[in-house]
XYZ file of C-alpha atoms in Angstrom:
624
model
C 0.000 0.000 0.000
C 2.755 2.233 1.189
C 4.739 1.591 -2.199
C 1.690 2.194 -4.509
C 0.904 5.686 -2.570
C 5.238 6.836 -2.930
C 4.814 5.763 -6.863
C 1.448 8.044 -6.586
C 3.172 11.163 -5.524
C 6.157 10.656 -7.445
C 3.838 10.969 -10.342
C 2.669 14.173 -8.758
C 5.723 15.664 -8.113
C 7.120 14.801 -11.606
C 3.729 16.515 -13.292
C 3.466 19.441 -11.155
C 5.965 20.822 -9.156
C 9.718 19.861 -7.471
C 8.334 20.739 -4.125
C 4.511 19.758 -3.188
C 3.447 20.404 -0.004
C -0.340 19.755 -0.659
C -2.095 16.615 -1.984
C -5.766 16.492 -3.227
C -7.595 13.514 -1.896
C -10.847 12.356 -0.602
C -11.992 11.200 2.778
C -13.138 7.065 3.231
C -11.917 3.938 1.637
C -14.354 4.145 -0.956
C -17.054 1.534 0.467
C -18.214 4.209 3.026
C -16.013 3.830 6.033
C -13.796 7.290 7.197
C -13.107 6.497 10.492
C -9.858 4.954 11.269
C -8.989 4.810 15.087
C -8.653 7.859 17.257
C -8.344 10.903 15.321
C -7.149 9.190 12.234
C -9.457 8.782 8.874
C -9.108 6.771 5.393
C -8.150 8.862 2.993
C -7.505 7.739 -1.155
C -5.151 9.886 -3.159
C -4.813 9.189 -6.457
C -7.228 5.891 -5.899
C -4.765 4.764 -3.110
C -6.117 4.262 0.465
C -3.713 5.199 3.495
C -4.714 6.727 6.755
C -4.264 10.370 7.813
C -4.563 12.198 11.131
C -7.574 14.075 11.024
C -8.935 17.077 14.208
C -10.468 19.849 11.537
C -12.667 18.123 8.701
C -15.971 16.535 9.611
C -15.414 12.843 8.673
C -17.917 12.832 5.744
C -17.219 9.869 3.067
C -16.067 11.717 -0.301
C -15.370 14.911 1.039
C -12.547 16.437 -0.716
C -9.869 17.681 1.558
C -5.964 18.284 0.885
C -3.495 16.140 2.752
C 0.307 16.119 3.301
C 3.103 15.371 5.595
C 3.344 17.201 9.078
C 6.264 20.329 9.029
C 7.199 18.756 12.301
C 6.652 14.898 12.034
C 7.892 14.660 8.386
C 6.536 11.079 8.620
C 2.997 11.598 9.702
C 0.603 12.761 7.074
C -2.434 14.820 8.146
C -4.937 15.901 6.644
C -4.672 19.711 6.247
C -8.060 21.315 4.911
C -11.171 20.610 3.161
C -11.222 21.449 -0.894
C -13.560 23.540 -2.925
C -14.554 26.081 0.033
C -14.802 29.576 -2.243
C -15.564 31.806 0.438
C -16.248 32.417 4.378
C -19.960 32.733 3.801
C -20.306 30.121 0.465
C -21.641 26.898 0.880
C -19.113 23.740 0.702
C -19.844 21.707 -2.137
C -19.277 18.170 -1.367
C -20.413 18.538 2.581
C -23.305 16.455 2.771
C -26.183 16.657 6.138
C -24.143 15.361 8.610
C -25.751 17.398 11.973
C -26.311 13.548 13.548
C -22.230 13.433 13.760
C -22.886 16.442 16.009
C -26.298 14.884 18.348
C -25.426 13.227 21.839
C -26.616 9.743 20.689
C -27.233 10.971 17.234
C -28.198 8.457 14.784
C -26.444 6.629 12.075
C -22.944 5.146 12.007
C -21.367 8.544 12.402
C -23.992 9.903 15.149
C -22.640 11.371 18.110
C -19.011 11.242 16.875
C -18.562 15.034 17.242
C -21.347 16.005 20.205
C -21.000 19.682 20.585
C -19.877 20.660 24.347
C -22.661 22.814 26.369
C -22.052 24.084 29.885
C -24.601 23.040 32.675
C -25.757 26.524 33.149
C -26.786 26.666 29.581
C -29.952 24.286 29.728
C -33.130 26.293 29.408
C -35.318 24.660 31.452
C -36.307 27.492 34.329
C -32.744 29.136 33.620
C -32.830 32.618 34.696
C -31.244 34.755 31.923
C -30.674 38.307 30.856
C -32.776 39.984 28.980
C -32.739 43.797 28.749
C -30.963 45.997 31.161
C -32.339 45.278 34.666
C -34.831 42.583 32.619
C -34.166 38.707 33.016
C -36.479 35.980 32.223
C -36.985 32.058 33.484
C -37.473 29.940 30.408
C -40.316 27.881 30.489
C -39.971 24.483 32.541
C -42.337 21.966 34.081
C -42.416 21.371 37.947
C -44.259 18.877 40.493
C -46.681 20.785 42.801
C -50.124 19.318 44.589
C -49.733 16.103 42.922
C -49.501 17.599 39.356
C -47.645 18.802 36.943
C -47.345 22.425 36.351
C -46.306 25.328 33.385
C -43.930 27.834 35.106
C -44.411 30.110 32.108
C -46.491 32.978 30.788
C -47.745 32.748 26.783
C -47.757 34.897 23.948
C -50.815 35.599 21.597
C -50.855 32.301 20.331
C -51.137 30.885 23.392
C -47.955 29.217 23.430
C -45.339 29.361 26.403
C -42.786 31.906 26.423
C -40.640 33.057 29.511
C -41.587 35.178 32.839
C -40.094 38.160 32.325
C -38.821 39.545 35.635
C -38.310 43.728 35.991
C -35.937 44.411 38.948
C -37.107 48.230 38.479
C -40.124 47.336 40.198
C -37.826 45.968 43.052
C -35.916 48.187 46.051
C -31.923 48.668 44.265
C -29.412 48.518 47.128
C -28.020 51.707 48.221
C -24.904 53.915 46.930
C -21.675 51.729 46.567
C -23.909 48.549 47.730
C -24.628 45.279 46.512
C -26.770 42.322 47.298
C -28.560 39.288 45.760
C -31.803 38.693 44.835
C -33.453 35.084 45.298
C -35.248 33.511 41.817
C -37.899 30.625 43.028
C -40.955 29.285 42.695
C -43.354 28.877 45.607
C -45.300 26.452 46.734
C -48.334 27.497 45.106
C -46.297 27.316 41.263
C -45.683 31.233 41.363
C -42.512 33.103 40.951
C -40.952 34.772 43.861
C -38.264 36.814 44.348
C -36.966 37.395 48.107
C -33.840 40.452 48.837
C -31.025 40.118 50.732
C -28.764 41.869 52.732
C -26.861 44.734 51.416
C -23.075 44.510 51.889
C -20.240 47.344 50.907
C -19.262 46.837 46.793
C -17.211 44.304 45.946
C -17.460 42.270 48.800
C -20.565 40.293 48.124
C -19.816 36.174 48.949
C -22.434 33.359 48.012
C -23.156 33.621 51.630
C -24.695 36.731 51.088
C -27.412 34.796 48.907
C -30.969 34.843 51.020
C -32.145 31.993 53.045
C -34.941 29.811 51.292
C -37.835 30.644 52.893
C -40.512 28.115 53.473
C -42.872 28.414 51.082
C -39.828 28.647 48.422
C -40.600 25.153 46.728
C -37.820 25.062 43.902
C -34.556 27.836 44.090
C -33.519 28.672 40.508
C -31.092 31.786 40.402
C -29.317 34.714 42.749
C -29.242 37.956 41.147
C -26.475 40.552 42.245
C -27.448 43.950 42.277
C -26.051 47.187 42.681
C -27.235 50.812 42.953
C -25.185 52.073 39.914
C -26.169 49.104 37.976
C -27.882 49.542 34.076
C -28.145 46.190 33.049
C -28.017 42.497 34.487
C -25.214 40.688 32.241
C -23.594 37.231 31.757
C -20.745 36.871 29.762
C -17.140 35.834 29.859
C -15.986 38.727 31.862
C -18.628 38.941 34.304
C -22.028 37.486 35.633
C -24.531 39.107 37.695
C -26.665 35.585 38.304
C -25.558 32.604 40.116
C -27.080 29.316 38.746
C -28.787 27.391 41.718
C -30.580 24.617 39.698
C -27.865 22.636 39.891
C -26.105 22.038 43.015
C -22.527 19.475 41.952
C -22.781 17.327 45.403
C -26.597 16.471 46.485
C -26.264 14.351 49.958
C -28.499 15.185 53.058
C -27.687 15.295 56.478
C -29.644 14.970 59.707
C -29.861 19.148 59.533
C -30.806 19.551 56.315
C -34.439 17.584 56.682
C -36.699 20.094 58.171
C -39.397 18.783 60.610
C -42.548 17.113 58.856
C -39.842 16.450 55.981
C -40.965 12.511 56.320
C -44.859 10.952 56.365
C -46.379 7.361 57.401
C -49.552 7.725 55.047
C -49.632 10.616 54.330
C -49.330 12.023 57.693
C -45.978 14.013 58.468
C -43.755 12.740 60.907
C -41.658 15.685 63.399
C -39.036 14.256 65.633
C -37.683 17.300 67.245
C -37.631 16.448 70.498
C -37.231 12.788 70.676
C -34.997 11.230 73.371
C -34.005 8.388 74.793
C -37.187 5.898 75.309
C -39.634 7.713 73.152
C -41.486 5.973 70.313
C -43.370 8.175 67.710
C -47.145 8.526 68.816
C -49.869 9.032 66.557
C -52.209 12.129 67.261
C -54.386 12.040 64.629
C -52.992 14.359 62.722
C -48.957 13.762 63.139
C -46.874 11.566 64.407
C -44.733 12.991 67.205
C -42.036 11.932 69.966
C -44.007 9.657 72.547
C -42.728 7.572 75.554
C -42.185 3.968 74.561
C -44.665 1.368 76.029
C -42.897 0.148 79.095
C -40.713 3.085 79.924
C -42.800 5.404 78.978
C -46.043 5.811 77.152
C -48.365 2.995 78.788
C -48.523 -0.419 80.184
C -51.986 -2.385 79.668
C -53.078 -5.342 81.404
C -56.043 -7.222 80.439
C -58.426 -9.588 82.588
C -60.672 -11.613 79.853
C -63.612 -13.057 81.108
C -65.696 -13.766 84.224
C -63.993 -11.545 87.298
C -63.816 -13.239 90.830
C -64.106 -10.189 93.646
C -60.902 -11.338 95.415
C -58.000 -9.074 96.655
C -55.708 -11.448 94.693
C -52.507 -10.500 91.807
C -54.072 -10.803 88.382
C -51.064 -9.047 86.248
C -47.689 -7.933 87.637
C -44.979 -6.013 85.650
C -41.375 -5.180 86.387
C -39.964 -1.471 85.446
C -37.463 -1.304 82.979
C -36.288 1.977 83.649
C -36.888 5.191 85.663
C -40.951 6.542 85.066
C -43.928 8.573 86.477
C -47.123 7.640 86.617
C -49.507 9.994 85.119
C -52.680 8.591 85.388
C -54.466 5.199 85.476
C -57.185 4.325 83.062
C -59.608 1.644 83.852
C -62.830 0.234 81.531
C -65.162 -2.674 81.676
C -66.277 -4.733 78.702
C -69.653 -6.144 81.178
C -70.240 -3.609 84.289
C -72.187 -6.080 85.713
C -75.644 -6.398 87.388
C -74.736 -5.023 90.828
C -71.990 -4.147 92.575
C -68.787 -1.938 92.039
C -65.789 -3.026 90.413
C -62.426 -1.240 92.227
C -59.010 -2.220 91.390
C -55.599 -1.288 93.227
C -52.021 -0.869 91.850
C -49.024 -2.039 94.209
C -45.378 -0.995 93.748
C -43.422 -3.634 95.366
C -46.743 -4.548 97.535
C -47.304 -1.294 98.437
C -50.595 0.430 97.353
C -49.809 3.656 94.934
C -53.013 4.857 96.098
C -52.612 6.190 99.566
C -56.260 7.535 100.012
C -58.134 4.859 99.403
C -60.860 6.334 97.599
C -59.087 7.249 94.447
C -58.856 3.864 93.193
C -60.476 3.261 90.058
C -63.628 2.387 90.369
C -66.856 1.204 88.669
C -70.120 0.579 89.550
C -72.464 -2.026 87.986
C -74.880 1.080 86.825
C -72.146 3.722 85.760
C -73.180 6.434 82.768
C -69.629 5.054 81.397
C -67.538 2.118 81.245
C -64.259 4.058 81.428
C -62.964 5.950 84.297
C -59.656 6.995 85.224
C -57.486 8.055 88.355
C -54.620 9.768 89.578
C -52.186 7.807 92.670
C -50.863 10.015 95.633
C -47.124 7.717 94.509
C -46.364 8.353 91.002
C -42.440 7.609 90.964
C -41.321 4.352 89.648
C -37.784 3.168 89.623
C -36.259 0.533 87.150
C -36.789 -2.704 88.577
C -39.820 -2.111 91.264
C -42.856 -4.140 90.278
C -46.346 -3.055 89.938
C -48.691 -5.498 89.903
C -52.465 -5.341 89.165
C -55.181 -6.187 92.163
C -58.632 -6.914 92.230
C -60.263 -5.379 95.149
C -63.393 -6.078 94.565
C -66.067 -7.002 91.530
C -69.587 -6.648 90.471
C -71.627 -9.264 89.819
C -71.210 -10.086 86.106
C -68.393 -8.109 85.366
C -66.010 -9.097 82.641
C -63.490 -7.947 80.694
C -61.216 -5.585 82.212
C -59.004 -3.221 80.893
C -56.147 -0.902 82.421
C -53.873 1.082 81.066
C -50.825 3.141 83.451
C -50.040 6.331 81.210
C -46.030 6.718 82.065
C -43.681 9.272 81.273
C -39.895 8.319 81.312
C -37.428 9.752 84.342
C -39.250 9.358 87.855
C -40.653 11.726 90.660
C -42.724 13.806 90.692
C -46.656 14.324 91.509
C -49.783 15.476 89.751
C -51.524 18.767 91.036
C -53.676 21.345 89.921
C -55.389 20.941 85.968
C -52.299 21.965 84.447
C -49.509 20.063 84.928
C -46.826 21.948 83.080
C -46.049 19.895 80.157
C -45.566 22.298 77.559
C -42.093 22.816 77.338
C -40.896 19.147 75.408
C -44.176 18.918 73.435
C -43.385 20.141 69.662
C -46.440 22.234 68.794
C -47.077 22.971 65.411
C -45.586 26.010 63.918
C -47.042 28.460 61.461
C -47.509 32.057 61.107
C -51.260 31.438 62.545
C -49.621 31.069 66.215
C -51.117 33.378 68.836
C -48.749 33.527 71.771
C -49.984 36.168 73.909
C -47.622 38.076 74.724
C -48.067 41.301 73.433
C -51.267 42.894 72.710
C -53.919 41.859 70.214
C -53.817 42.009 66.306
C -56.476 44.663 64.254
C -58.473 41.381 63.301
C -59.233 40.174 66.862
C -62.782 41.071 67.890
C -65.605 40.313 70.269
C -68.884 38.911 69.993
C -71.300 39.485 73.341
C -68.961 40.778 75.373
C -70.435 43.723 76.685
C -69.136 45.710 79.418
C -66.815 42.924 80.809
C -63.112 43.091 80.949
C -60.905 41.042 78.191
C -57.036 41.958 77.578
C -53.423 40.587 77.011
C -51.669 40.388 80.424
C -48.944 37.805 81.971
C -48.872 36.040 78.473
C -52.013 34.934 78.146
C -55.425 36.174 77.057
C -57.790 36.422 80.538
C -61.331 37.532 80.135
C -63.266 38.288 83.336
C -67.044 37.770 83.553
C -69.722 38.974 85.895
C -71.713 36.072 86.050
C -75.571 36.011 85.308
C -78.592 33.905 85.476
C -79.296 33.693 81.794
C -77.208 31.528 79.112
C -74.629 34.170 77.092
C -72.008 32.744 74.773
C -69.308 35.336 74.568
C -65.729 34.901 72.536
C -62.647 36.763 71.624
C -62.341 35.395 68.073
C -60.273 36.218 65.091
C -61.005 34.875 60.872
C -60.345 31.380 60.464
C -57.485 30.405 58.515
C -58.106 29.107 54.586
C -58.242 26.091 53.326
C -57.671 22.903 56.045
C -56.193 22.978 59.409
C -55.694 22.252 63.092
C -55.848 24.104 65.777
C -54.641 23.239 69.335
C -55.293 25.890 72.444
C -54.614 26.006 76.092
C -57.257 27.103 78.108
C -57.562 27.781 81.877
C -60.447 28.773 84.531
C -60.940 30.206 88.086
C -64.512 29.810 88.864
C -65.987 31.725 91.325
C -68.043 29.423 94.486
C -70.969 29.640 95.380
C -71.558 28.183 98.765
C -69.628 25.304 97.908
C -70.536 24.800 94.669
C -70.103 26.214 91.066
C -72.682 26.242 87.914
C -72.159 26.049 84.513
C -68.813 28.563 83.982
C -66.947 27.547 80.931
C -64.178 27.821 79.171
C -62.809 26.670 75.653
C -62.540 26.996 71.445
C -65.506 28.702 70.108
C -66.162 28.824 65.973
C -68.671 31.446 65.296
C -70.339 31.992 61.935
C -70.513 36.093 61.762
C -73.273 35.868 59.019
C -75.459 33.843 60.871
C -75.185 34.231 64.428
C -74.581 30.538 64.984
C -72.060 29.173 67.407
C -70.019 25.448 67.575
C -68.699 25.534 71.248
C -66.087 22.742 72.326
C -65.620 23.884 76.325
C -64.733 22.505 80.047
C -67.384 23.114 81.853
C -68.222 23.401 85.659
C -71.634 21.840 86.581
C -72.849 22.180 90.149
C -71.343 18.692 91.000
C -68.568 17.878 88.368
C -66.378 18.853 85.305
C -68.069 18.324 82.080
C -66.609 18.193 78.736
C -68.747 18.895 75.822
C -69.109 20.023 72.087
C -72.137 22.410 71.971
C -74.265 24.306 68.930
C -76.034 27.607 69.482
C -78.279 29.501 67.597
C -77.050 33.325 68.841
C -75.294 33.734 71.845
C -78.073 33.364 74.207
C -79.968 30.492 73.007
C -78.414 26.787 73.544
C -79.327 24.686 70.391
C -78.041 20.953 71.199
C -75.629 18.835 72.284
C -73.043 16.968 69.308
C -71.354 15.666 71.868
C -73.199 15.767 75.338
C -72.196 16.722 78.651
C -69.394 14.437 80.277
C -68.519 13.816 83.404
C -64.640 13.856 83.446
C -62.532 13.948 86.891
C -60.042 16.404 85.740
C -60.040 19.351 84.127
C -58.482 18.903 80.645
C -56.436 22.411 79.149
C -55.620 21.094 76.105
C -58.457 21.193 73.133
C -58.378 20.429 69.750
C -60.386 21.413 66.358
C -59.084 20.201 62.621
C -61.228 21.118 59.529
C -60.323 18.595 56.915
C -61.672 17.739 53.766
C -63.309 14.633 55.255
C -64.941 16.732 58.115
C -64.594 18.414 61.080
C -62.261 16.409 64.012
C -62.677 17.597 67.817
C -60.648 16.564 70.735
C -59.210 16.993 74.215
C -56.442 15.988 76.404
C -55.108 15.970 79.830
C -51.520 16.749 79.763
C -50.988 17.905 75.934
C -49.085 15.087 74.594
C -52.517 12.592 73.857
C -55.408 13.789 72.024
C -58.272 11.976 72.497
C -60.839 12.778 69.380
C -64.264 11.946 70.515
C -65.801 13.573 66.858
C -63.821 12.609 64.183
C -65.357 13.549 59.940
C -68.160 15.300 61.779
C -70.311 16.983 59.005
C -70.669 20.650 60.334
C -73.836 21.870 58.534
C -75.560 23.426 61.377
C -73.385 26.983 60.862
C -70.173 28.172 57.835
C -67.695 29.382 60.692
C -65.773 33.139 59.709
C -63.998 33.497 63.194
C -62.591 31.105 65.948
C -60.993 31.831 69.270
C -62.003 31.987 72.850
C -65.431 31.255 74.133
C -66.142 32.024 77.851
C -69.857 31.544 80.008
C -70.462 32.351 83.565
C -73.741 31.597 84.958
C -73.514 32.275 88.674
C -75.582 35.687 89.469
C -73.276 38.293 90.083
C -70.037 36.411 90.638
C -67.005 36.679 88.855
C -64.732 34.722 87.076
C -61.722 34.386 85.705
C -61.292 32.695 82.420
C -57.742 32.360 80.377
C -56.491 31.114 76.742
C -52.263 30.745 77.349
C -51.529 30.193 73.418
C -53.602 28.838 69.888
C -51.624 27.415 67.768
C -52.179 26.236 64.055
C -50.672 23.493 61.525
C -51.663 23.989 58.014
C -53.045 20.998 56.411
């Protein structure tokens, strides 16, 4: 081969010049193959096929080109130019279609042999880009919000998508020899935003200066630096006034970077701030949260199937794992029985937790509820005591018993008063709905039948004080629901005044109130003449009682802690003890009977001339 291509250009030389530095050829073997190995081609000169280092000809079959040897390797022959170009803006004759060669995965034999290098920053998708002077735009792009997919663009006459254009004359410009950055996104409701920084001197803005995402900021796309002397946002070579943030180059996540609620269990989000050694997460009903573990913490349950014999004897016994107080003891019947009272007694180490005998829980063959519950003067456990389960005595008939010890983890301590303090490790939800108390209250608080008695802000908490009456009155402090689906969780507290020895019907609790109507939904504590009552009232105006949703309870406690959740299923009510377990004694509850506008504190004293003393210590919200 190599002698037939010397005799070749020794014809060449001999018919044109001494010296030829230059040899017309074509490109391919002739049966359609160019490509030789690693930047060398097939070339034929003079009907001879050799190979040829190629870098600056596409490798089309047939194209003319010249070849010859290199200056430098005098044994390596290259090929040095395509033929028959006339001009810089003429077409080249012999160049056939050949944009494939220049595809990623272009197709054909020669597809993506010559893929054309693009930076990251240059796809379009939702790339902010300069447009004119203080003028960028986001190319259209496609994100995932509510379960769908959604345009980020705005259209033309045609209706066809063409980029958000975004005018930074309409925004604040930093001040004389300032700078800062403007943050690009898209919120959580598919919308651009744009959120300022912090203005630094000139010329010593940092990517740190970039604002924080805030947290309706779904998707982050660009920072825009600014300054006050600034005519136009450009990106070139020399300079760039937007830092790409669609594409981070590491993407790993640490503990710190999941924000609470980040992970759900069906749909439900899960928050673990908070969680500590023996906790388990605990299902509210709307969340699951940090909970004490079942054993050390959270509960232990003993259950007696069948028959019960009324003998002082051990039915269940349980050893302590680890420090743990004893918050309360639940107790509930499956049969009450045709006479007689069912009483049970918890021991620690043989000795009775109950030191006054009369708070054991107890049940009598014709109780208005199977369920009761009771609080032990000895609420400390220590790892290894044992508690064991007693059956002081039985009703005839009685079957099926079941008790539950609510524990927390760590011992000591005793139960006093309603509110037992248990705010401070609980992980309310968070929201820009929260009403704290303590400072006065917003423009869109208002009152509905409060008349002439006295409501304000004062020691953190929201205390309304009431002169009682004779006559029914449901008065509130309300403010406009939130939109769309939520709960809400409040604190509530009450002094009621005595009279004689007794108090009658003074309440305290959550109150929704439909302005257009006159209606009320009331979900209160309430204090009878003889007990605590819990109940979730309707009212036709503030003095006229409609019915009871849920009726009047009985409870032995006060309970601080209420709940209310609109959903799209329904409305969800609930109550609990310490703050940590909601019990939700309405749950999908259709709530036709009024549209609510306002919620917030409802308040009733009914004891002639008497005051009292009613208080709301926080409300807070989660957004559904």
């Amino acid at each position: 081969m190599m002698n037939n291509l010397q005799n070749a250009l020794a014809k060449l030389i001999k018919h044109k010049q001494d010296i030829l530095t230059a040899y017309p050829a074509r490109l391919g073997d002739g049966s359609g193959k160019v490509i030789a190995g690693a930047g060398l081609v097939y070339v034929r000169v003079d009907d001879s096929v050799t190979i040829a280092a190629c870098t600056n000809v596409p490798p089309i079959h047939d194209l003319n080109v010249w070849v010859g040897y290199d200056q430098f390797q005098t044994s390596l022959l290259r090929v040095l130019g395509q033929r028959d170009i006339t001009g810089k803006q003429d077409f080249a004759p012999g160049v056939s279609a050949h944009a494939t060669m220049h595809e990623f995965m272009g197709a054909g034999s020669l597809g993506g042999t010559d893929v054309i290098k693009v930076q990251l920053q240059q796809f379009m998708p939702l790339a902010v880009w300069p447009y004119q002077q203080l003028k960028v735009i986001v190319y259209p792009g496609v994100v995932w919000i509510d379960n769908q997919y959604k345009l980020i663009a705005d259209t033309n006459q045609y209706g066809k998508p063409v980029p958000k254009v975004i005018d930074f004359t309409e925004y604040p410009a930093p001040a004389v020899n300032k700078e800062m950055y403007y943050l690009i996104g898209i919120d959580n409701t598919g919308n651009i935003q744009v959120v300022g920084g912090t203005q630094v001197d000139w010329g010593t803005i940092t990517l740190n200066d970039i604002p924080d995402i805030p947290s309706v900021m779904r998707y982050p796309l660009a920072a825009v630096r600014r300054t006050n002397e600034q005519d136009a946002i450009v990106m070139n070579r020399e300079s760039s006034d937007i830092v790409d943030l669609r594409f981070p180059l590491a993407h790993k996540h640490t503990e710190n970077d999941l924000p609470n609620n980040a992970l759900k269990i069906g749909g439900y989000p899960v928050d673990v701030s908070g969680l500590t050694v023996g906790n388990t997460l605990v299902f509210d009903g709307t969340k699951f949260a940090p909970g004490d573990a079942v054993g050390g913490g959270g509960g232990i349950h003993w259950y007696v199937d069948g028959h019960l014999e009324s003998s002082s004897v051990i039915v269940r016994s349980y050893v302590a794992p680890r420090d743990m107080t004893i918050r309360k003891i639940f107790m509930m019947l499956e049969q009450l029985g045709t006479s007689g009272t069912t009483t049970i007694d918890i021991r620690k180490n043989g000795t009775t937790i109950f030191t006054n005998p009369t708070s054991k829980p107890s049940l009598a063959y014709n109780a208005s509820n199977s369920v009761t519950s009771a609080v032990s003067e000895v609420t400390s456990v220590s790892e290894g005591d044992i508690l064991t389960l007693h059956l002081d005595s039985a009703a005839i008939g009685a079957e099926g018993l079941n008790v539950v010890i609510d524990t927390s983890s760590g011992g000591g301590g005793s139960v006093s008063g309603f509110d037992v303090g248990i705010d401070a490790p609980i992980n309310w939800p968070s929201s820009q709905h929260n009403e704290e108390f303590d400072q006065s209250l917003g423009s869109n608080w208002t009152t509905v039948n409060m008349g002439s008695n006295w409501y304000g802000v004062a020691n953190g908490a929201l205390i309304v004080k009431l002169t009682g009456v004779t006559d029914e009155n449901a008065r509130m402090v309300a403010k406009p629901i939130p939109s769309g689906n939520w709960v809400c969780y409040a604190k509530v507290g009450l002094v009621s005044p005595t009279y004689g020895s007794v108090s009658n019907f003074v309440s305290v609790g959550i109150g929704l109130y439909d302005q257009n109507s006159g209606r009320f939904g009331l979900l209160m504590n309430q204090r009878n003449t003889s007990a605590i009552e819990l109940c979730f009232q309707l009212w036709s105006s503030s003095s006229a009682w409609a019915s009871s949703v849920f009726s009047e309870t009985n409870v032995q406690y006060f309970h601080p802690y209420l709940m209310m959740a609109k959903k799209s299923s329904g409305w969800d009510f609930g109550f609990s003890y310490d703050g940590a377990a909601f019990a939700t004694f309405l749950s999908g509850y259709n709530l036709t009977y009024l549209t609510p506008t306002h919620i917030g504190m409802f308040v009733q004293n009914r004891v002639g001339n008497r005051q009292s003393a009613h208080t709301m210590h926080w409300m807070r919200f989660e957004i559904l």
